[in-house]
Coordinates of C-alpha atoms in Angstrom, one line a residue:
M1 CA -16.0 -54.8 -42.9
A2 CA -16.5 -57.8 -40.6
W3 CA -13.3 -59.4 -41.7
R4 CA -11.5 -56.1 -41.4
G5 CA -12.9 -55.6 -37.9
C6 CA -11.6 -59.0 -36.9
V7 CA -8.1 -58.2 -38.2
L8 CA -8.0 -55.0 -36.3
R9 CA -9.1 -56.6 -33.1
W10 CA -6.4 -59.3 -33.6
A11 CA -3.7 -56.8 -34.3
R12 CA -4.7 -54.7 -31.3
A13 CA -4.9 -57.7 -29.0
D14 CA -1.5 -58.9 -30.2
I15 CA 0.0 -55.5 -29.4
I16 CA -1.5 -55.6 -25.9
S17 CA -0.2 -59.1 -25.3
T18 CA 3.3 -58.1 -26.4
A19 CA 3.3 -55.1 -24.1
T20 CA 2.2 -57.1 -21.1
R21 CA 4.4 -60.1 -21.7
G22 CA 6.3 -61.1 -18.5
N23 CA 3.5 -60.1 -16.2
R24 CA 1.8 -62.6 -14.0
F25 CA -1.3 -62.9 -16.2
T26 CA -1.6 -63.8 -20.0
L27 CA -4.1 -62.0 -22.2
N28 CA -6.5 -64.1 -24.3
T29 CA -5.7 -63.2 -27.9
Q30 CA -8.3 -65.3 -29.7
Q31 CA -10.6 -63.6 -32.2
R32 CA -14.3 -63.2 -31.6
C33 CA -15.1 -64.5 -35.1
S34 CA -16.3 -67.7 -36.5
F35 CA -12.8 -69.3 -36.5
R36 CA -10.1 -69.6 -33.9
K37 CA -6.4 -69.4 -34.2
A38 CA -4.4 -72.2 -32.6
A39 CA -2.7 -71.1 -29.4
K40 CA 1.1 -70.8 -29.7
E41 CA 3.2 -73.0 -27.5
T42 CA 5.2 -71.1 -25.0
K43 CA 8.9 -72.0 -25.1
T44 CA 10.6 -71.4 -21.8
K45 CA 14.2 -70.2 -22.3
K46 CA 17.0 -72.1 -20.5
G47 CA 17.5 -70.6 -17.1
V48 CA 14.0 -69.2 -16.6
I49 CA 13.1 -71.8 -14.0
E50 CA 16.1 -71.0 -11.9
E51 CA 15.2 -67.3 -12.0
T52 CA 11.5 -67.7 -11.2
G53 CA 11.3 -70.6 -8.8
P54 CA 13.2 -73.4 -7.0
S55 CA 14.8 -76.1 -9.1
H56 CA 12.9 -79.4 -9.4
T57 CA 16.1 -81.2 -8.3
E58 CA 16.1 -79.6 -4.9
P59 CA 14.2 -81.8 -2.4
S60 CA 11.8 -79.9 -0.2
E61 CA 12.4 -79.8 3.6
G62 CA 9.5 -82.0 4.2
L63 CA 11.1 -84.9 2.5
I64 CA 14.0 -85.0 5.0
H65 CA 12.9 -87.5 7.5
K66 CA 13.2 -86.6 11.1
R67 CA 15.6 -88.9 12.7
G68 CA 16.4 -85.1 12.7
A69 CA 14.8 -81.9 11.5
S70 CA 15.1 -80.5 8.0
P71 CA 18.4 -79.1 6.9
P72 CA 18.5 -76.9 3.8
V73 CA 19.4 -79.3 1.0
H74 CA 22.3 -78.0 -1.1
P75 CA 21.4 -77.9 -4.8
S76 CA 24.8 -79.1 -5.8
V77 CA 24.5 -82.4 -3.9
A78 CA 23.9 -85.1 -6.5
Y79 CA 21.3 -87.8 -5.9
T80 CA 20.4 -90.8 -8.0
H81 CA 17.0 -92.3 -8.0
P82 CA 17.3 -96.0 -8.9
R83 CA 15.1 -98.4 -6.9
S84 CA 17.7 -101.2 -7.2
F85 CA 18.5 -103.4 -4.2
G86 CA 21.9 -104.0 -5.9
R87 CA 23.0 -100.6 -4.6
L88 CA 22.5 -101.8 -1.0
V89 CA 25.1 -104.6 -1.2
K90 CA 27.9 -102.3 -0.3
P91 CA 26.0 -100.8 2.7
L92 CA 25.2 -104.3 3.8
V93 CA 28.8 -105.3 3.7
F94 CA 29.8 -102.1 5.5
T95 CA 27.1 -102.8 8.2
I96 CA 28.4 -106.3 8.9
G97 CA 32.0 -105.3 8.9
F98 CA 31.5 -102.3 11.0
T99 CA 29.5 -104.2 13.6
A100 CA 32.1 -106.9 13.8
C101 CA 34.9 -104.4 14.2
S102 CA 32.9 -102.5 16.9
F103 CA 32.5 -105.5 19.1
G104 CA 36.0 -106.7 18.5
T105 CA 37.4 -103.3 19.5
A106 CA 35.1 -103.2 22.5
A107 CA 36.4 -106.6 23.6
I108 CA 40.0 -105.5 23.3
W109 CA 39.2 -102.2 25.1
Q110 CA 37.7 -104.1 28.0
Y111 CA 40.8 -106.3 28.2
E112 CA 43.0 -103.3 28.3
S113 CA 40.8 -101.6 30.9
L114 CA 40.9 -104.6 33.2
K115 CA 44.6 -105.0 32.8
S116 CA 45.3 -101.4 33.7
R117 CA 42.9 -101.3 36.7
V118 CA 45.4 -102.8 39.1
Q119 CA 48.0 -100.2 38.2
S120 CA 45.5 -97.4 38.3
Y121 CA 44.5 -98.6 41.8
F122 CA 48.0 -97.9 43.1
D123 CA 48.1 -94.6 41.2
E124 CA 44.9 -93.5 42.9
V125 CA 46.2 -94.5 46.4
R126 CA 49.3 -92.4 45.7
A127 CA 47.3 -89.5 44.4
D128 CA 45.0 -89.5 47.4
W129 CA 48.1 -89.5 49.7
L130 CA 49.6 -86.5 47.9
E131 CA 46.2 -84.7 47.9
K132 CA 46.2 -84.9 51.7
L133 CA 49.7 -83.3 51.9
R134 CA 48.9 -80.6 49.4
P135 CA 47.2 -77.5 50.7
Q136 CA 43.6 -77.1 49.7
K137 CA 42.8 -74.3 47.2
Q138 CA 39.6 -72.3 47.6
G139 CA 37.5 -71.6 44.5
D140 CA 39.6 -73.9 42.3
L141 CA 37.6 -74.4 39.1
R142 CA 39.5 -77.6 38.2
K143 CA 38.7 -79.0 41.6
W144 CA 35.0 -78.2 41.1
I145 CA 34.9 -79.8 37.7
N146 CA 36.6 -82.9 39.1
Q147 CA 34.1 -83.1 41.9
W148 CA 31.2 -82.8 39.4
W149 CA 32.7 -85.4 37.2
N150 CA 33.3 -87.9 40.0
G151 CA 29.8 -87.4 41.1
L152 CA 28.4 -88.8 37.8
S153 CA 27.6 -92.4 37.4
E154 CA 29.7 -94.5 35.0
G155 CA 26.9 -94.4 32.4
Q156 CA 26.6 -90.6 32.6
R157 CA 30.3 -90.2 32.1
T158 CA 30.2 -92.6 29.2
V159 CA 27.5 -90.8 27.3
T160 CA 29.0 -87.4 27.9
G161 CA 31.4 -87.9 25.0
I162 CA 28.4 -88.9 22.7
I163 CA 26.5 -85.7 23.7
A164 CA 29.6 -83.6 23.1
A165 CA 30.0 -85.1 19.6
N166 CA 26.4 -84.4 18.8
A167 CA 26.8 -80.8 20.0
V168 CA 29.8 -80.2 17.8
V169 CA 28.1 -81.6 14.7
F170 CA 25.0 -79.5 15.5
C171 CA 27.2 -76.4 15.5
C172 CA 28.8 -77.4 12.2
W173 CA 25.3 -77.3 10.6
R174 CA 25.3 -73.5 11.3
V175 CA 28.5 -72.9 9.3
P176 CA 27.4 -72.0 5.7
S177 CA 30.7 -73.1 4.1
L178 CA 30.2 -76.6 5.5
Q179 CA 26.7 -77.2 4.2
H180 CA 27.7 -79.2 1.2
S181 CA 29.9 -81.6 3.2
M182 CA 27.3 -81.8 6.0
I183 CA 24.6 -82.9 3.6
K184 CA 26.8 -85.3 1.8
Y185 CA 28.3 -87.1 4.8
F186 CA 26.0 -86.4 7.7
T187 CA 22.6 -87.3 6.1
S188 CA 21.8 -90.8 5.1
N189 CA 20.0 -91.3 1.8
P190 CA 19.8 -94.5 -0.3
A191 CA 19.6 -92.3 -3.4
S192 CA 22.9 -90.6 -2.6
K193 CA 26.2 -91.5 -4.2
T194 CA 27.8 -91.6 -0.7
L195 CA 26.1 -94.5 1.1
C196 CA 28.4 -96.0 3.8
F197 CA 30.0 -93.3 5.9
P198 CA 26.7 -91.4 6.4
M199 CA 25.3 -94.5 8.0
L200 CA 27.5 -93.8 11.0
L201 CA 28.0 -90.0 10.8
S202 CA 24.3 -89.3 10.5
T203 CA 23.8 -91.0 13.9
F204 CA 25.6 -88.0 15.5
S205 CA 23.9 -85.4 13.3
H206 CA 21.0 -83.1 14.3
Y207 CA 19.8 -80.0 12.5
S208 CA 17.0 -79.2 15.0
F209 CA 18.1 -78.2 18.5
F210 CA 14.8 -79.5 20.0
H211 CA 15.3 -82.9 18.4
M212 CA 18.9 -83.1 19.6
A213 CA 17.9 -82.0 23.1
A214 CA 15.1 -84.6 23.2
N215 CA 17.4 -87.5 22.0
M216 CA 20.2 -86.6 24.3
Y217 CA 17.9 -86.3 27.3
V218 CA 16.6 -89.8 26.7
L219 CA 20.1 -91.1 26.3
W220 CA 21.2 -89.4 29.5
S221 CA 18.2 -90.8 31.4
F222 CA 18.8 -94.4 30.4
S223 CA 22.6 -94.2 30.5
S224 CA 23.0 -95.5 34.0
S225 CA 20.7 -98.4 33.4
I226 CA 22.2 -99.5 30.0
V227 CA 25.8 -99.2 31.1
S228 CA 25.2 -101.1 34.3
M229 CA 23.6 -103.8 32.2
L230 CA 26.2 -104.1 29.5
G231 CA 29.3 -102.3 30.7
R232 CA 31.0 -99.3 29.2
E233 CA 32.7 -101.0 26.3
Q234 CA 29.9 -103.3 25.3
F235 CA 27.5 -100.3 25.4
M236 CA 29.6 -98.3 23.0
A237 CA 29.8 -101.2 20.6
V238 CA 26.0 -101.6 20.8
Y239 CA 25.3 -97.9 20.3
V240 CA 27.4 -97.3 17.3
S241 CA 26.4 -100.6 15.7
A242 CA 22.7 -99.7 16.3
G243 CA 23.2 -96.4 14.4
V244 CA 24.5 -98.2 11.4
I245 CA 22.0 -101.1 11.6
S246 CA 19.0 -98.8 11.9
T247 CA 20.2 -96.8 8.9
M248 CA 20.6 -100.0 6.9
F249 CA 17.0 -101.0 7.8
S250 CA 15.9 -97.5 6.7
Y251 CA 17.7 -98.0 3.4
V252 CA 15.9 -101.2 2.7
C253 CA 12.5 -99.9 3.5
K254 CA 13.0 -96.7 1.5
T255 CA 14.2 -98.6 -1.5
A256 CA 11.3 -101.1 -1.3
S257 CA 8.7 -98.4 -1.0
G258 CA 10.3 -95.9 -3.5
R259 CA 10.1 -93.1 -0.9
L260 CA 13.7 -92.0 -1.1
G261 CA 15.0 -89.1 0.9
P262 CA 17.7 -88.1 3.4
S263 CA 17.5 -88.7 7.1
L264 CA 19.6 -87.8 10.1
G265 CA 19.6 -88.1 13.9
A266 CA 20.4 -90.4 16.7
S267 CA 16.9 -91.8 17.1
G268 CA 17.7 -95.2 15.7
A269 CA 20.5 -95.8 18.3
I270 CA 18.4 -94.2 21.0
M271 CA 15.6 -96.6 20.2
T272 CA 18.1 -99.5 20.6
V273 CA 19.0 -98.3 24.1
L274 CA 15.4 -97.8 25.1
A275 CA 14.3 -101.2 23.7
A276 CA 17.2 -103.0 25.4
V277 CA 16.4 -101.5 28.8
C278 CA 12.6 -102.1 28.4
T279 CA 13.3 -105.7 27.4
K280 CA 15.6 -106.4 30.3
M281 CA 13.4 -104.6 32.8
P282 CA 9.8 -104.7 31.5
E283 CA 8.3 -104.0 34.9
A284 CA 10.2 -100.8 35.4
K285 CA 8.1 -97.7 35.7
L286 CA 8.5 -94.9 33.2
A287 CA 6.9 -91.4 32.9
I288 CA 6.9 -88.6 30.3
I289 CA 8.9 -85.6 31.4
F290 CA 6.0 -83.2 30.8
L291 CA 3.4 -85.5 32.4
P292 CA 5.1 -87.1 35.4
M293 CA 1.8 -88.0 37.0
Y294 CA 1.1 -90.7 34.3
A295 CA 3.4 -93.7 34.9
F296 CA 3.5 -96.9 32.8
S297 CA 5.5 -100.0 32.6
A298 CA 8.6 -100.2 30.4
G299 CA 7.2 -103.2 28.6
N300 CA 3.9 -101.4 27.6
A301 CA 5.9 -98.3 26.5
L302 CA 8.0 -100.5 24.2
K303 CA 5.0 -102.1 22.7
A304 CA 3.4 -98.8 22.0
I305 CA 6.5 -97.3 20.4
V306 CA 7.0 -100.4 18.2
A307 CA 3.3 -100.3 17.2
M308 CA 3.4 -96.6 16.3
D309 CA 6.5 -96.9 14.2
T310 CA 5.1 -100.0 12.4
A311 CA 2.0 -98.0 11.6
G312 CA 4.0 -95.1 10.4
L313 CA 6.1 -97.4 8.2
V314 CA 3.1 -99.2 6.7
L315 CA 1.0 -96.0 6.2
G316 CA 3.9 -94.0 4.8
W317 CA 4.1 -91.3 7.4
R318 CA 7.1 -89.2 6.3
Y319 CA 7.7 -86.7 9.1
F320 CA 9.9 -89.2 11.0
D321 CA 12.1 -92.0 9.7
H322 CA 9.9 -94.7 11.2
A323 CA 12.0 -97.4 9.5
A324 CA 15.1 -96.4 11.4
H325 CA 13.2 -96.2 14.7
L326 CA 11.7 -99.7 14.1
G327 CA 15.1 -101.1 13.0
G328 CA 16.8 -99.7 16.1
A329 CA 14.1 -101.1 18.5
L330 CA 14.2 -104.5 16.9
F331 CA 18.0 -104.6 17.2
G332 CA 17.8 -103.7 20.9
I333 CA 15.2 -106.4 21.6
W334 CA 17.2 -109.0 19.6
Y335 CA 20.5 -108.1 21.3
I336 CA 19.2 -108.6 24.8
M337 CA 17.4 -111.8 24.0
Y338 CA 20.0 -113.4 21.7
G339 CA 22.8 -111.1 20.6
H340 CA 24.5 -110.9 24.0
E341 CA 24.9 -114.7 24.1
L342 CA 25.9 -115.0 20.5
I343 CA 28.4 -112.1 20.2
W344 CA 29.7 -110.9 23.6
K345 CA 29.9 -114.2 25.3
N346 CA 32.0 -115.6 22.4
R347 CA 34.6 -112.9 22.5
E348 CA 37.2 -115.0 24.4
P349 CA 39.1 -116.4 21.3
L350 CA 39.7 -112.8 20.1
V351 CA 40.8 -111.7 23.6
K352 CA 43.1 -114.7 23.8
V353 CA 44.8 -113.8 20.5
W354 CA 45.2 -110.2 21.6
H355 CA 46.6 -111.4 25.0
D356 CA 49.2 -113.6 23.2
L357 CA 50.2 -110.7 21.0
R358 CA 50.6 -108.4 24.0
T359 CA 52.6 -110.9 26.0
K360 CA 54.9 -111.9 23.2
G361 CA 55.4 -108.4 21.9
P362 CA 58.2 -106.0 23.0
G363 CA 57.9 -105.3 26.7
G364 CA 55.1 -107.8 27.0
G365 CA 56.7 -110.0 29.6
G366 CA 58.0 -112.8 27.4
N367 CA 56.2 -116.1 27.8
G368 CA 54.7 -115.2 31.1
G369 CA 51.1 -114.5 31.8
S370 CA 48.3 -116.5 33.1
G371 CA 45.8 -116.2 30.3
P372 CA 43.3 -113.5 29.2
L373 CA 41.6 -111.4 31.8

């Protein structure tokens, strides 16, 4: 009778377990006798994980480091996970080549700007003369925009294009059909198959409006100082190079630590601008926008920022991409102390070659010319 009772209990429990299969709890079907039956291994059918929970290949939002906020990671974007420094050779070559091309283009751009300044002076004189003869229009929107534009400093006019580019990319993040391309090309990740182009494009990419607004406010605030120090052309070369260099520094640190993950945002380039100004003018007074009553020197602010990002990198804080911040700050300090002399002051051979090509080319004035400007 005891054995029969055990069999009945087992049969009844098995029926109950079958009836409740698929619920959130599992009924214990072991007998209350002197022996126990081995528990059966549950075999999950293919596709069950996709139906009941998120896939394990989809990174969580918290792993997307905040040089920007957390965009939704598209599950079809492929990532590899090797901790091999050999994969960073191509990004390193891209960083060196892009930086060289940026400063070379800036040198030629400055040459062309100086050359056309004489002609533009006569054009402005003629335009002012015609403006006096032309009757003034009341409420002209174009005139109001021109007055606003002319009232900006050269630095503010220079960064307006950068802010506009960041705003366009921010809007693209809101288009569902572009999510795959945005994650592939506008987030930088050393585990991604696409390594080079995101190093530049992610510098103009923000997913969070607050983060974009904060970065662009800092850029706007320091634009007049940095452009007056470096000039428009040299500033643009430093800014885009800083975005690539800070991303390369982030790649190296992520690969070394094994904490791979995507990042985006202009914070690396912004840190270069901030560090350059603070290094050049360490006694300048700065203040936080929400706490204007507390002022501190630019040198102390730079030391605090570098210390915080160093601590975040060593301790493994993952909310911000501290490696990119630190790489951008170190590049800004190095450029003001050494880079300007090593790179920009030695641009004359390139400018001379360009000048020779311009003067010997069609319409270049034959063999005339008095040398590079």
